[in-house]
Amino acid sequence: STKYKTCRTKLYLITGDSDKDETCSICLERVTKKKQLPCGHEFCEKCLTKLVETTKPICPVCRDVFGIVNGNQPNGRMSSHMTHSSLPGFPDCNTIVIKYDIPSGKQTVNHPNPGRPYPSTERTAYLPNNREGQEVLSLLKKAFDQRLIFTVGVSRTSGKNDQVTWNDIHHKTSITGGPTNFGYPDPHYLSRVKEELKAKGIK
């Protein structure tokens, strides 16, 4: 019979005893106590449990996120407001201005150098104030609450260690200059950042 079991983060499906001679793509042996993820891929119960405990709730076959991914972003604040100016490429709407404020602190066990300090950082980013821009803003807020926007590590611009850095969710930190300068116009940015957020389970 079919039943559900929880894995710290979200429900996943147990398909019972119908293991047959299928191979688990994690251990590469015959599946035992088969579990099926929402994406349809199936694994051994023990293999899937270990995967969730040691890495993240992401299917190793298709990379679909089946639970809540939490990051190691330091404590901070995210806020937003509107301006009456428009962004290049979006002449018919105002601009959403996002402000991130991460105060200085000490690294935790989830960071590269626990106990060592990191300096404060302030970042500003921009979105068009249209339907898709508002959708991205909502997704970014969710990602911020799950500590996924920033991390602590090596700065890609200065090369310094123990810095608060972006965590692979790209932002437009300039109004102009195009993609090479992290600015607008960039007609594919909103769809790209939604894919980056989806890869972290934010959708």
mmCIF file of C-alpha atoms in Angstrom:
data_model
loop_
_atom_site.group_PDB
_atom_site.id
_atom_site.type_symbol
_atom_site.label_atom_id
_atom_site.label_comp_id
_atom_site.label_asym_id
_atom_site.label_seq_id
_atom_site.Cartn_x
_atom_site.Cartn_y
_atom_site.Cartn_z
ATOM 1 C CA SER A 1 0.000 0.000 0.000
ATOM 2 C CA THR A 2 1.087 3.557 -0.605
ATOM 3 C CA LYS A 3 1.918 5.785 2.360
ATOM 4 C CA TYR A 4 3.854 8.943 3.170
ATOM 5 C CA LYS A 5 6.800 9.636 5.463
ATOM 6 C CA THR A 6 8.520 12.920 6.349
ATOM 7 C CA CYS A 7 12.201 13.776 5.839
ATOM 8 C CA ARG A 8 12.961 16.850 7.990
ATOM 9 C CA THR A 9 11.691 19.068 5.230
ATOM 10 C CA LYS A 10 8.872 17.721 3.124
ATOM 11 C CA LEU A 11 6.758 14.676 2.349
ATOM 12 C CA TYR A 12 8.087 12.101 -0.057
ATOM 13 C CA LEU A 13 6.384 8.971 -1.330
ATOM 14 C CA ILE A 14 7.055 5.393 -0.263
ATOM 15 C CA THR A 15 5.910 2.953 -2.921
ATOM 16 C CA GLY A 16 5.847 -0.147 -0.747
ATOM 17 C CA ASP A 17 7.562 -3.466 -1.433
ATOM 18 C CA SER A 18 7.516 -3.417 -5.237
ATOM 19 C CA ASP A 19 11.307 -3.218 -5.591
ATOM 20 C CA LYS A 20 11.666 -5.748 -8.469
ATOM 21 C CA ASP A 21 15.226 -5.650 -9.901
ATOM 22 C CA GLU A 22 15.512 -1.883 -10.219
ATOM 23 C CA THR A 23 18.879 -0.255 -9.560
ATOM 24 C CA CYS A 24 19.308 2.637 -7.114
ATOM 25 C CA SER A 25 21.256 5.412 -8.827
ATOM 26 C CA ILE A 26 22.874 6.364 -5.491
ATOM 27 C CA CYS A 27 24.362 3.024 -4.378
ATOM 28 C CA LEU A 28 24.133 1.338 -7.832
ATOM 29 C CA GLU A 29 22.669 -1.790 -6.254
ATOM 30 C CA ARG A 30 19.188 -3.334 -6.271
ATOM 31 C CA VAL A 31 16.622 -1.005 -4.732
ATOM 32 C CA THR A 32 15.505 -1.994 -1.235
ATOM 33 C CA LYS A 33 12.528 -0.410 0.514
ATOM 34 C CA LYS A 34 11.903 1.787 -2.492
ATOM 35 C CA LYS A 35 11.078 5.460 -2.070
ATOM 36 C CA GLN A 36 9.783 7.636 -4.886
ATOM 37 C CA LEU A 37 10.312 11.398 -4.964
ATOM 38 C CA PRO A 38 7.703 13.804 -6.377
ATOM 39 C CA CYS A 39 9.809 13.981 -9.572
ATOM 40 C CA GLY A 40 9.254 10.221 -10.060
ATOM 41 C CA HIS A 41 12.799 8.967 -9.438
ATOM 42 C CA GLU A 42 13.177 6.070 -7.000
ATOM 43 C CA PHE A 43 15.899 5.133 -4.511
ATOM 44 C CA CYS A 44 16.625 2.889 -1.541
ATOM 45 C CA GLU A 45 15.159 4.182 1.705
ATOM 46 C CA LYS A 46 18.566 4.150 3.404
ATOM 47 C CA CYS A 47 20.295 5.904 0.490
ATOM 48 C CA LEU A 48 17.723 8.687 0.319
ATOM 49 C CA THR A 49 17.779 9.242 4.079
ATOM 50 C CA LYS A 50 21.586 9.521 4.037
ATOM 51 C CA LEU A 51 21.438 11.908 1.073
ATOM 52 C CA VAL A 52 19.102 14.266 2.951
ATOM 53 C CA GLU A 53 21.208 14.107 6.134
ATOM 54 C CA THR A 54 24.565 14.726 4.449
ATOM 55 C CA THR A 55 23.786 17.092 1.573
ATOM 56 C CA LYS A 56 20.527 18.779 0.550
ATOM 57 C CA PRO A 57 17.034 17.549 -0.382
ATOM 58 C CA ILE A 58 17.776 17.565 -4.116
ATOM 59 C CA CYS A 59 17.162 14.603 -6.430
ATOM 60 C CA PRO A 60 20.599 13.368 -7.601
ATOM 61 C CA VAL A 61 19.176 12.441 -11.026
ATOM 62 C CA CYS A 62 17.210 15.512 -12.170
ATOM 63 C CA ARG A 63 18.253 18.053 -9.467
ATOM 64 C CA ASP A 64 14.622 18.716 -8.517
ATOM 65 C CA VAL A 65 14.327 20.063 -4.964
ATOM 66 C CA PHE A 66 11.960 17.980 -2.818
ATOM 67 C CA GLY A 67 12.361 19.804 0.486
ATOM 68 C CA ILE A 68 13.239 23.151 1.986
ATOM 69 C CA VAL A 69 16.840 24.189 1.337
ATOM 70 C CA ASN A 70 18.303 26.416 4.033
ATOM 71 C CA GLY A 71 21.592 28.248 3.581
ATOM 72 C CA ASN A 72 24.205 29.733 5.920
ATOM 73 C CA GLN A 73 23.525 33.406 5.221
ATOM 74 C CA PRO A 74 24.517 35.645 8.144
ATOM 75 C CA ASN A 75 21.821 37.569 9.997
ATOM 76 C CA GLY A 76 20.676 40.716 8.264
ATOM 77 C CA ARG A 77 17.813 42.728 6.873
ATOM 78 C CA MET A 78 16.167 42.990 3.457
ATOM 79 C CA SER A 79 13.913 45.904 2.517
ATOM 80 C CA SER A 80 12.474 47.374 -0.675
ATOM 81 C CA HIS A 81 10.855 50.552 -1.932
ATOM 82 C CA MET A 82 9.682 52.039 -5.227
ATOM 83 C CA THR A 83 11.068 54.932 -7.257
ATOM 84 C CA HIS A 84 9.345 56.802 -10.096
ATOM 85 C CA SER A 85 12.215 56.287 -12.540
ATOM 86 C CA SER A 86 12.247 53.421 -15.064
ATOM 87 C CA LEU A 87 14.940 50.917 -15.964
ATOM 88 C CA PRO A 88 16.431 50.576 -19.471
ATOM 89 C CA GLY A 89 14.283 48.037 -21.281
ATOM 90 C CA PHE A 90 11.277 48.668 -19.029
ATOM 91 C CA PRO A 91 10.084 52.173 -19.974
ATOM 92 C CA ASP A 92 6.474 51.656 -18.896
ATOM 93 C CA CYS A 93 6.969 50.929 -15.191
ATOM 94 C CA ASN A 94 8.677 52.252 -12.092
ATOM 95 C CA THR A 95 11.650 50.639 -10.344
ATOM 96 C CA ILE A 96 11.853 48.374 -7.296
ATOM 97 C CA VAL A 97 14.934 49.143 -5.195
ATOM 98 C CA ILE A 98 16.087 46.321 -2.909
ATOM 99 C CA LYS A 99 18.348 47.050 0.055
ATOM 100 C CA TYR A 100 20.341 44.361 1.874
ATOM 101 C CA ASP A 101 22.046 45.183 5.166
ATOM 102 C CA ILE A 102 24.263 42.504 6.723
ATOM 103 C CA PRO A 103 25.973 43.690 9.934
ATOM 104 C CA SER A 104 29.395 42.420 10.948
ATOM 105 C CA GLY A 105 29.588 39.270 13.027
ATOM 106 C CA LYS A 106 31.416 36.021 13.684
ATOM 107 C CA GLN A 107 31.266 32.941 11.538
ATOM 108 C CA THR A 108 29.323 29.928 12.816
ATOM 109 C CA VAL A 109 29.993 26.212 12.423
ATOM 110 C CA ASN A 110 28.212 26.434 9.064
ATOM 111 C CA HIS A 111 30.837 28.818 7.670
ATOM 112 C CA PRO A 112 34.382 28.167 6.398
ATOM 113 C CA ASN A 113 36.191 29.599 9.456
ATOM 114 C CA PRO A 114 34.029 29.329 12.606
ATOM 115 C CA GLY A 115 34.774 32.039 15.144
ATOM 116 C CA ARG A 116 36.514 34.367 12.726
ATOM 117 C CA PRO A 117 34.865 37.740 12.082
ATOM 118 C CA TYR A 118 33.357 38.959 8.841
ATOM 119 C CA PRO A 119 32.748 42.638 8.031
ATOM 120 C CA SER A 120 29.382 44.247 7.402
ATOM 121 C CA THR A 121 28.079 44.694 3.892
ATOM 122 C CA GLU A 122 25.339 46.691 2.220
ATOM 123 C CA ARG A 123 24.041 45.863 -1.246
ATOM 124 C CA THR A 124 21.465 47.505 -3.508
ATOM 125 C CA ALA A 125 19.674 45.784 -6.387
ATOM 126 C CA TYR A 126 17.025 46.782 -8.910
ATOM 127 C CA LEU A 127 13.935 45.204 -10.479
ATOM 128 C CA PRO A 128 11.268 46.555 -12.804
ATOM 129 C CA ASN A 129 8.019 47.239 -10.966
ATOM 130 C CA ASN A 130 5.861 45.077 -13.215
ATOM 131 C CA ARG A 131 4.123 41.733 -12.656
ATOM 132 C CA GLU A 132 7.246 39.628 -13.246
ATOM 133 C CA GLY A 133 9.470 41.983 -11.258
ATOM 134 C CA GLN A 134 7.091 41.778 -8.299
ATOM 135 C CA GLU A 135 7.082 37.988 -8.619
ATOM 136 C CA VAL A 136 10.893 37.932 -8.499
ATOM 137 C CA LEU A 137 10.861 40.255 -5.482
ATOM 138 C CA SER A 138 8.559 37.836 -3.648
ATOM 139 C CA LEU A 139 10.840 34.905 -4.527
ATOM 140 C CA LEU A 140 13.930 36.826 -3.389
ATOM 141 C CA LYS A 141 12.253 37.557 -0.049
ATOM 142 C CA LYS A 142 11.559 33.857 0.360
ATOM 143 C CA ALA A 143 15.174 33.032 -0.505
ATOM 144 C CA PHE A 144 16.411 35.640 1.973
ATOM 145 C CA ASP A 145 14.250 34.144 4.728
ATOM 146 C CA GLN A 146 15.786 30.737 3.940
ATOM 147 C CA ARG A 147 19.279 32.285 4.176
ATOM 148 C CA LEU A 148 20.136 31.648 0.529
ATOM 149 C CA ILE A 149 21.011 35.090 -0.874
ATOM 150 C CA PHE A 150 24.411 35.500 0.814
ATOM 151 C CA THR A 151 27.124 33.311 2.265
ATOM 152 C CA VAL A 152 30.562 33.853 3.818
ATOM 153 C CA GLY A 153 33.636 33.054 1.785
ATOM 154 C CA VAL A 154 36.168 34.493 -0.653
ATOM 155 C CA SER A 155 35.135 37.719 -2.387
ATOM 156 C CA ARG A 156 35.132 37.311 -6.170
ATOM 157 C CA THR A 157 36.006 40.987 -6.644
ATOM 158 C CA SER A 158 38.684 41.589 -3.989
ATOM 159 C CA GLY A 159 39.936 38.040 -3.431
ATOM 160 C CA LYS A 160 39.728 38.543 0.348
ATOM 161 C CA ASN A 161 38.692 35.734 2.688
ATOM 162 C CA ASP A 162 35.933 35.880 5.300
ATOM 163 C CA GLN A 163 33.673 38.216 3.313
ATOM 164 C CA VAL A 164 29.903 38.272 2.893
ATOM 165 C CA THR A 165 29.363 37.307 -0.745
ATOM 166 C CA TRP A 166 26.509 36.590 -3.142
ATOM 167 C CA ASN A 167 25.406 32.960 -3.170
ATOM 168 C CA ASP A 168 24.725 32.189 -6.864
ATOM 169 C CA ILE A 169 21.448 34.117 -7.125
ATOM 170 C CA HIS A 170 22.345 36.954 -9.445
ATOM 171 C CA HIS A 171 21.157 40.501 -8.797
ATOM 172 C CA LYS A 172 21.182 43.645 -10.889
ATOM 173 C CA THR A 173 23.303 45.982 -8.784
ATOM 174 C CA SER A 174 23.463 48.695 -11.440
ATOM 175 C CA ILE A 175 20.679 50.507 -13.277
ATOM 176 C CA THR A 176 22.590 50.741 -16.558
ATOM 177 C CA GLY A 177 25.509 49.019 -18.278
ATOM 178 C CA GLY A 178 23.859 45.822 -19.466
ATOM 179 C CA PRO A 179 24.694 42.246 -18.397
ATOM 180 C CA THR A 180 28.479 42.740 -18.350
ATOM 181 C CA ASN A 181 28.094 45.472 -15.717
ATOM 182 C CA PHE A 182 25.308 43.762 -13.726
ATOM 183 C CA GLY A 183 22.803 46.266 -15.089
ATOM 184 C CA TYR A 184 20.009 46.816 -17.568
ATOM 185 C CA PRO A 185 18.946 46.397 -20.316
ATOM 186 C CA ASP A 186 18.946 42.611 -20.051
ATOM 187 C CA PRO A 187 15.720 41.145 -21.462
ATOM 188 C CA HIS A 188 16.380 37.629 -20.151
ATOM 189 C CA TYR A 189 17.432 38.501 -16.589
ATOM 190 C CA LEU A 190 14.088 37.933 -14.871
ATOM 191 C CA SER A 191 13.639 34.474 -16.398
ATOM 192 C CA ARG A 192 17.268 33.561 -15.563
ATOM 193 C CA VAL A 193 17.025 34.570 -11.934
ATOM 194 C CA LYS A 194 13.788 32.613 -11.557
ATOM 195 C CA GLU A 195 15.628 29.529 -12.820
ATOM 196 C CA GLU A 196 18.445 30.160 -10.315
ATOM 197 C CA LEU A 197 15.881 30.457 -7.529
ATOM 198 C CA LYS A 198 14.080 27.318 -8.708
ATOM 199 C CA ALA A 199 17.364 25.395 -8.511
ATOM 200 C CA LYS A 200 17.403 26.201 -4.795
ATOM 201 C CA GLY A 201 13.776 25.165 -4.321
ATOM 202 C CA ILE A 202 12.367 28.698 -4.430
ATOM 203 C CA LYS A 203 9.380 28.766 -6.770
#
